PDB file of C-alpha atoms and ligand atoms in Angstrom:
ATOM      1  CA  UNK B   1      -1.691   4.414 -12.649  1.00  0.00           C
ATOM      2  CA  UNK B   2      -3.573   1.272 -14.727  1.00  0.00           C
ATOM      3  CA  UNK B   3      -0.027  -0.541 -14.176  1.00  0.00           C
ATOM      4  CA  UNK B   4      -0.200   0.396 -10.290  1.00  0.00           C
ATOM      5  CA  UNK B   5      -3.730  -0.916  -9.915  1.00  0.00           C
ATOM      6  CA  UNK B   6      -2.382  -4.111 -11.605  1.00  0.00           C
ATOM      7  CA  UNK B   7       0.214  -4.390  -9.282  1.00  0.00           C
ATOM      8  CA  UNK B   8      -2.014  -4.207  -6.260  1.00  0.00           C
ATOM      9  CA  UNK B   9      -4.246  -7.017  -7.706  1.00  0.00           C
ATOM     10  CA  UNK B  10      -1.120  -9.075  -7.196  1.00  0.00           C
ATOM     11  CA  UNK B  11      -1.109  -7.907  -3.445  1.00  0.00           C
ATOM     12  CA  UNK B  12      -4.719  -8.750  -3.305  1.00  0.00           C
ATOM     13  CA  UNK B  13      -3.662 -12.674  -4.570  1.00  0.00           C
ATOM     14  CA  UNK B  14      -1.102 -12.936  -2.199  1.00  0.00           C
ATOM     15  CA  UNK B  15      -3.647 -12.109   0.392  1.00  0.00           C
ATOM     16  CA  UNK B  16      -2.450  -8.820   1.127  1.00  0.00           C
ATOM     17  CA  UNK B  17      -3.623  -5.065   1.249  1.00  0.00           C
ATOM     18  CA  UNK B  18      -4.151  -4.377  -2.155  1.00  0.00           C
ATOM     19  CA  UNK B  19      -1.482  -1.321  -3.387  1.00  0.00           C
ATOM     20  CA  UNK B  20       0.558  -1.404  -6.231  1.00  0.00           C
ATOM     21  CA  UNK B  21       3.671   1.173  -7.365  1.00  0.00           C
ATOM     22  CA  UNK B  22       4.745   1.481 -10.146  1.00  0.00           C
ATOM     23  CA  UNK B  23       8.543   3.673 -11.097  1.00  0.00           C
ATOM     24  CA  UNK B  24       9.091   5.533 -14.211  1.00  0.00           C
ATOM     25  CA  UNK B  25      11.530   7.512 -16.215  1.00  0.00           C
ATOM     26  CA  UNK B  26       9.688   9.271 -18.969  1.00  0.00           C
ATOM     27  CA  UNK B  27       8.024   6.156 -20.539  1.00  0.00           C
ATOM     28  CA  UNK B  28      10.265   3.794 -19.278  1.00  0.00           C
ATOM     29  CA  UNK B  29       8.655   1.760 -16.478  1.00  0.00           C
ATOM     30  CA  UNK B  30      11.951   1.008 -14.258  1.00  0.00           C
ATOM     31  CA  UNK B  31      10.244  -1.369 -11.839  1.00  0.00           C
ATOM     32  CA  UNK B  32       7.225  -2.354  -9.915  1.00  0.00           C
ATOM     33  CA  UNK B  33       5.923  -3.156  -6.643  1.00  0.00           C
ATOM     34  CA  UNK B  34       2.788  -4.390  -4.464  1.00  0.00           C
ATOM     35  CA  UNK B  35       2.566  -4.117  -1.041  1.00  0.00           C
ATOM     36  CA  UNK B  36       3.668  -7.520   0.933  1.00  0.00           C
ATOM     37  CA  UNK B  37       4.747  -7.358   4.280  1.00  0.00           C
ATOM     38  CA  UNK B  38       3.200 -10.381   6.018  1.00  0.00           C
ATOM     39  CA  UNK B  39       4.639 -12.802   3.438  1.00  0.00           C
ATOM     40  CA  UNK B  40       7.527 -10.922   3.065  1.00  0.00           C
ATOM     41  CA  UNK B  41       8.019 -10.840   7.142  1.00  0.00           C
ATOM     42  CA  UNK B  42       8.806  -7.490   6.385  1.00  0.00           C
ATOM     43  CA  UNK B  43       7.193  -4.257   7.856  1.00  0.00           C
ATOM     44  CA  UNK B  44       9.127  -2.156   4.914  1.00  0.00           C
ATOM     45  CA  UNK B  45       7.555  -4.410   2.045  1.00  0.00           C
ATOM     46  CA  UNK B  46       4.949  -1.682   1.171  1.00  0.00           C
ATOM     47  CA  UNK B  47       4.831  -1.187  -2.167  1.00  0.00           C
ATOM     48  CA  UNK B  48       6.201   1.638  -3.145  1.00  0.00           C
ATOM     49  CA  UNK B  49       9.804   0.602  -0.600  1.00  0.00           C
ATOM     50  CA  UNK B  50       9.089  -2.569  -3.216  1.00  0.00           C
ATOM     51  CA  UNK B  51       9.565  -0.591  -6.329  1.00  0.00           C
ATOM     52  CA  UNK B  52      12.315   1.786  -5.153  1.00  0.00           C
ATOM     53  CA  UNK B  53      14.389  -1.007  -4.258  1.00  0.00           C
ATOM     54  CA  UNK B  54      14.193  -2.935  -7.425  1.00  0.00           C
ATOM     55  CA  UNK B  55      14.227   0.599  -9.743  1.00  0.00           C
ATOM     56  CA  UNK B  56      17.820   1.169  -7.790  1.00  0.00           C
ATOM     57  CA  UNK B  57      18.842  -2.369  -8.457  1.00  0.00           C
ATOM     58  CA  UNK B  58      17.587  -2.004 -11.889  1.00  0.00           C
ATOM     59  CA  UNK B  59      19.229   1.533 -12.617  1.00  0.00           C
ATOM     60  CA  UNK B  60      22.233   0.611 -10.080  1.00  0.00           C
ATOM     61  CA  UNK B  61      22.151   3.973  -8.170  1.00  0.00           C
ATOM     62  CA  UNK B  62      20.916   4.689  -5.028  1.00  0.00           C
ATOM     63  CA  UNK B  63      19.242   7.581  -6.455  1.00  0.00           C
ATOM     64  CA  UNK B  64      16.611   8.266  -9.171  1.00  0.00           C
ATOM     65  CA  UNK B  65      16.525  11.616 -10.040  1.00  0.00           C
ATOM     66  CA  UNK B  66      13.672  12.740 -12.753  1.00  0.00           C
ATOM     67  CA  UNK B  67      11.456   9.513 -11.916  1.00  0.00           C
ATOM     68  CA  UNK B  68       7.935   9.565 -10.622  1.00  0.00           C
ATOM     69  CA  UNK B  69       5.944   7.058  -8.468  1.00  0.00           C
ATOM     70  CA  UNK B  70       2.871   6.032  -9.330  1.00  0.00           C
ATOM     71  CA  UNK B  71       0.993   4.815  -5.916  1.00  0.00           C
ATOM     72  CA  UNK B  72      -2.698   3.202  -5.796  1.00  0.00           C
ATOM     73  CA  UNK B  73      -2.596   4.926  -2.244  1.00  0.00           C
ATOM     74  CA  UNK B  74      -1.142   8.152  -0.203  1.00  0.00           C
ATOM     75  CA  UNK B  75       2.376   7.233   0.799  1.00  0.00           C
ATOM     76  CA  UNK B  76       2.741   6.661   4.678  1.00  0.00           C
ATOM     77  CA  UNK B  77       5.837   8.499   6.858  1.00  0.00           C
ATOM     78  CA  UNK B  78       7.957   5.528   5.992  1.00  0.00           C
ATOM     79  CA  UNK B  79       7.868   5.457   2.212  1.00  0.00           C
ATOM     80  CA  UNK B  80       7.760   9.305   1.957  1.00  0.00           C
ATOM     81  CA  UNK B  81      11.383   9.434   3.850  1.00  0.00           C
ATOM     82  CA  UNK B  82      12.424   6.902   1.322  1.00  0.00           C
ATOM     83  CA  UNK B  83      11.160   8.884  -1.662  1.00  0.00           C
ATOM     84  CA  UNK B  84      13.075  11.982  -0.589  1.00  0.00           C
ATOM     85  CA  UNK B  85      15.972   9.747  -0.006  1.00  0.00           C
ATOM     86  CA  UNK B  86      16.071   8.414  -3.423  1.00  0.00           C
ATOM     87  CA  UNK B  87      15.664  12.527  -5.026  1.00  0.00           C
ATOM     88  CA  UNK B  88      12.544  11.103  -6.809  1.00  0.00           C
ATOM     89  CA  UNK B  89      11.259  14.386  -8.920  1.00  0.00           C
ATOM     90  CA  UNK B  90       7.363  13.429  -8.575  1.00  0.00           C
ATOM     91  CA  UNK B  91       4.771  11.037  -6.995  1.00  0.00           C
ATOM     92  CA  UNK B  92       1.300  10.323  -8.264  1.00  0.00           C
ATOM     93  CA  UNK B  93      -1.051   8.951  -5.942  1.00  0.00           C
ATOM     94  CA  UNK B  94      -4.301   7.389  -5.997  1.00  0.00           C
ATOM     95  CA  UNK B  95      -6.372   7.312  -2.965  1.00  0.00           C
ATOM     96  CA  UNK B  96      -6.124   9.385   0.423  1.00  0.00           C
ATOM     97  CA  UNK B  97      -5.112   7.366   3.584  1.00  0.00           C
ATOM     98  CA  UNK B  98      -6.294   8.968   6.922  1.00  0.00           C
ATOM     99  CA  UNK B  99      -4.808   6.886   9.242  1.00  0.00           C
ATOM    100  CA  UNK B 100      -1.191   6.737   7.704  1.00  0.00           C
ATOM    101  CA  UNK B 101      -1.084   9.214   4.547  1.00  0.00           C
ATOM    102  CA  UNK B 102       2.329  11.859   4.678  1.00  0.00           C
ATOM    103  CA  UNK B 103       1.425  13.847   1.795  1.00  0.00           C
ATOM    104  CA  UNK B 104      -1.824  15.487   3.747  1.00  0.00           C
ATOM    105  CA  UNK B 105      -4.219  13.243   5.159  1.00  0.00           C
ATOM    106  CA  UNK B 106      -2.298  13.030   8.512  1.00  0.00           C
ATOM    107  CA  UNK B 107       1.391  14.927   8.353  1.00  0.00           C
ATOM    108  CA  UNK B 108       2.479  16.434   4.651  1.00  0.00           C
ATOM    109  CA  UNK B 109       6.034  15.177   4.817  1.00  0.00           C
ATOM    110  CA  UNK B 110       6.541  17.067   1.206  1.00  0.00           C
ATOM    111  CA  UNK B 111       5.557  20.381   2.495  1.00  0.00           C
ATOM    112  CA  UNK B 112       8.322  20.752   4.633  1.00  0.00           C
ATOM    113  CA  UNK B 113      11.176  22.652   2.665  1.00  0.00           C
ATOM    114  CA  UNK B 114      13.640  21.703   5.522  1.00  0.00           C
ATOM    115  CA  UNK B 115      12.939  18.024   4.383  1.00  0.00           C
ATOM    116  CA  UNK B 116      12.309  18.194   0.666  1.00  0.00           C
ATOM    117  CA  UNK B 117      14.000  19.952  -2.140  1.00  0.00           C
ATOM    118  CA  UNK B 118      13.005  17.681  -4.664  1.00  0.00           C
ATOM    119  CA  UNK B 119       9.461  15.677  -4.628  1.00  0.00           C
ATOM    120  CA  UNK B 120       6.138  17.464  -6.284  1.00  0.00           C
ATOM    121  CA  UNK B 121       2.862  16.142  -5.054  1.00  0.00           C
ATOM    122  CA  UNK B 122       0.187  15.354  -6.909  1.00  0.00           C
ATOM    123  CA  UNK B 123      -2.865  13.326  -5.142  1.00  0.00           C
ATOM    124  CA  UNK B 124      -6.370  11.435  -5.985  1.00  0.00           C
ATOM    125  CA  UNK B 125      -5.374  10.284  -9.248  1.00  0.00           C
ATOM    126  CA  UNK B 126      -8.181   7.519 -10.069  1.00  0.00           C
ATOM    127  CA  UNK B 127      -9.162   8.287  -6.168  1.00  0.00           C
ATOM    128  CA  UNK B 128     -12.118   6.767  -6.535  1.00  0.00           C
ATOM    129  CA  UNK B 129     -11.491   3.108  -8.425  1.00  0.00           C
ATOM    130  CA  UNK B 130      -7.881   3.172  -6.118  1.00  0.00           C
ATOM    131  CA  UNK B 131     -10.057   3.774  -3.081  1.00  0.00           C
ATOM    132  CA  UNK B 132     -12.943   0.996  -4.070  1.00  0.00           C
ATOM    133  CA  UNK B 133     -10.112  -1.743  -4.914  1.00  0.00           C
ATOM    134  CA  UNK B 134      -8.470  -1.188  -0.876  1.00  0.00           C
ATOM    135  CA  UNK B 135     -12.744  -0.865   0.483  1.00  0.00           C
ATOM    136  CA  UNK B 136     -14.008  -4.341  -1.802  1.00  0.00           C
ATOM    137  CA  UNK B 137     -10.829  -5.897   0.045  1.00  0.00           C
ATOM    138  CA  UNK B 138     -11.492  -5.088   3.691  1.00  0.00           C
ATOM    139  CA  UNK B 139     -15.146  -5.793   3.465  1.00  0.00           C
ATOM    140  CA  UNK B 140     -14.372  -9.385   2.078  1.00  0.00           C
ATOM    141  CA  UNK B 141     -11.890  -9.705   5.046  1.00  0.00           C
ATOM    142  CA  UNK B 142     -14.416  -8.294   7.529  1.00  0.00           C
ATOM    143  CA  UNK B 143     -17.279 -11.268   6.071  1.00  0.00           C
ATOM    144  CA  UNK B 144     -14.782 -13.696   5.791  1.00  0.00           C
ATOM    145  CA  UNK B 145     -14.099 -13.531   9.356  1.00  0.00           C
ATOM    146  CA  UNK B 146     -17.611 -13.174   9.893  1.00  0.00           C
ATOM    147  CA  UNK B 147     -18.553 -16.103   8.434  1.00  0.00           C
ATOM    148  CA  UNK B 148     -15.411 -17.886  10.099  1.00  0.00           C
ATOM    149  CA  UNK B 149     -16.915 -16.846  13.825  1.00  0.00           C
ATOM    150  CA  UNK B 150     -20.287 -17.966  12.805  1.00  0.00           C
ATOM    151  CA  UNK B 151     -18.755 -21.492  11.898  1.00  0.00           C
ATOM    152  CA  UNK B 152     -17.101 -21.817  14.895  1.00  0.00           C
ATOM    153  CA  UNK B 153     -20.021 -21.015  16.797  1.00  0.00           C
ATOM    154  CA  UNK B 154     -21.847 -23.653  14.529  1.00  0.00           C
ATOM    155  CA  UNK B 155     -19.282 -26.345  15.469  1.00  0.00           C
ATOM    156  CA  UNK B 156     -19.005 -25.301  19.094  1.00  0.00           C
ATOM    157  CA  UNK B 157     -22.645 -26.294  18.943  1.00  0.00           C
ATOM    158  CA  UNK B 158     -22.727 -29.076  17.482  1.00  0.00           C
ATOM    159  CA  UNK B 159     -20.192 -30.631  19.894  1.00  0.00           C
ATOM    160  CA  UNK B 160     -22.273 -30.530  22.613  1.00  0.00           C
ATOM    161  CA  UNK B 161     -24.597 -33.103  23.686  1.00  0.00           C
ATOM    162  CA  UNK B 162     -27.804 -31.345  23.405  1.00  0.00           C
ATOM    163  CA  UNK B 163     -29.207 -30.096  26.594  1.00  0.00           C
ATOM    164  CA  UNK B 164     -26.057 -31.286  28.372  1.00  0.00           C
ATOM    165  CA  UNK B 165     -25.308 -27.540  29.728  1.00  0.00           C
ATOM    166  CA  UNK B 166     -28.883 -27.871  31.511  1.00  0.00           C
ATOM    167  CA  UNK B 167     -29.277 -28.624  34.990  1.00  0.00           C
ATOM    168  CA  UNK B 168     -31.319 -31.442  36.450  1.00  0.00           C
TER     169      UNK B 168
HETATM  170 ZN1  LIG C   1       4.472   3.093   3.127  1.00  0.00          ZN
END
């Protein structure tokens, strides 16, 4: 999970939603991934899609049978259907999503037997330091934008000729 956490700080330089993924086989780490969909132009590019692609590259098979996926955060609808696809035998992940999360929070894809013969669960790994490294990067977005409404407000202000909004 350390190595997952790592890979979201590189979402968080890129500017991005901070998760990271991280694919193993016993010790091996196959491949990782951070989440990157606005540079990427790509509404797949979360991170764990990220790692599963380049772990099936890596391993050239489609499938990855007896790996797990480490995740900084609950896997949405999207990456859980891709997890099944690719037969991967666990995922580990870090904090709980309640908008988006499929292993709980808001559906539990893996708890359907129709769906899934092959994924174990296991959730809030390092919830707490997963969950503080997605909170410390929406708070800097949410005073960053802040702080860029109360300089335009500043400049819109500026611009004017004082008292020229007054009337005669
Ligand atoms: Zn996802």
């Amino acid at each position: 999970m350390a190595l997952a956490q790592a890979a979201a700080e590189q979402a968080r330089a890129a500017g991005e939603v901070p998760v990271g993924a991280v694919l193993v086989r016993g010790d091996e780490v196959i491949a990782t991934g951070f989440n990157h969909p606005i540079g990427a132009h790509d509404p797949s590019a979360h991170a764990e899609m990220v790692a599963l692609r380049a772990a099936a590259q890596a391993v050239e098979n489609y499938r990855l049978p007896g790996c797990e996926l480490y995740v900084t955060l609950e896997p949405c609808l999207m990456c859980a259907g891709a997890i099944m696809h690719a037969r991967i035998a666990r995922v580990v992940f870090g904090a709980r999503d309640p908008k988006t999360g499929a292993c709980g929070s808001v559906v539990d894809a893996f708890a359907n037997p129709q769906l899934n013969h092959h994924t174990s669960v296991t959730g809030g790994v390092l919830e707490t330091e997963c969950g503080a490294a997605l909170k410390s990067f929406f708070a800097e977005r949410r005073r960053a934008s802040r702080e860029a409404r109360a300089a335009a407000r500043a400049d819109a202000g500026e611009s004017d000729t004082p008292g020229s909004a007054e009337p005669l």
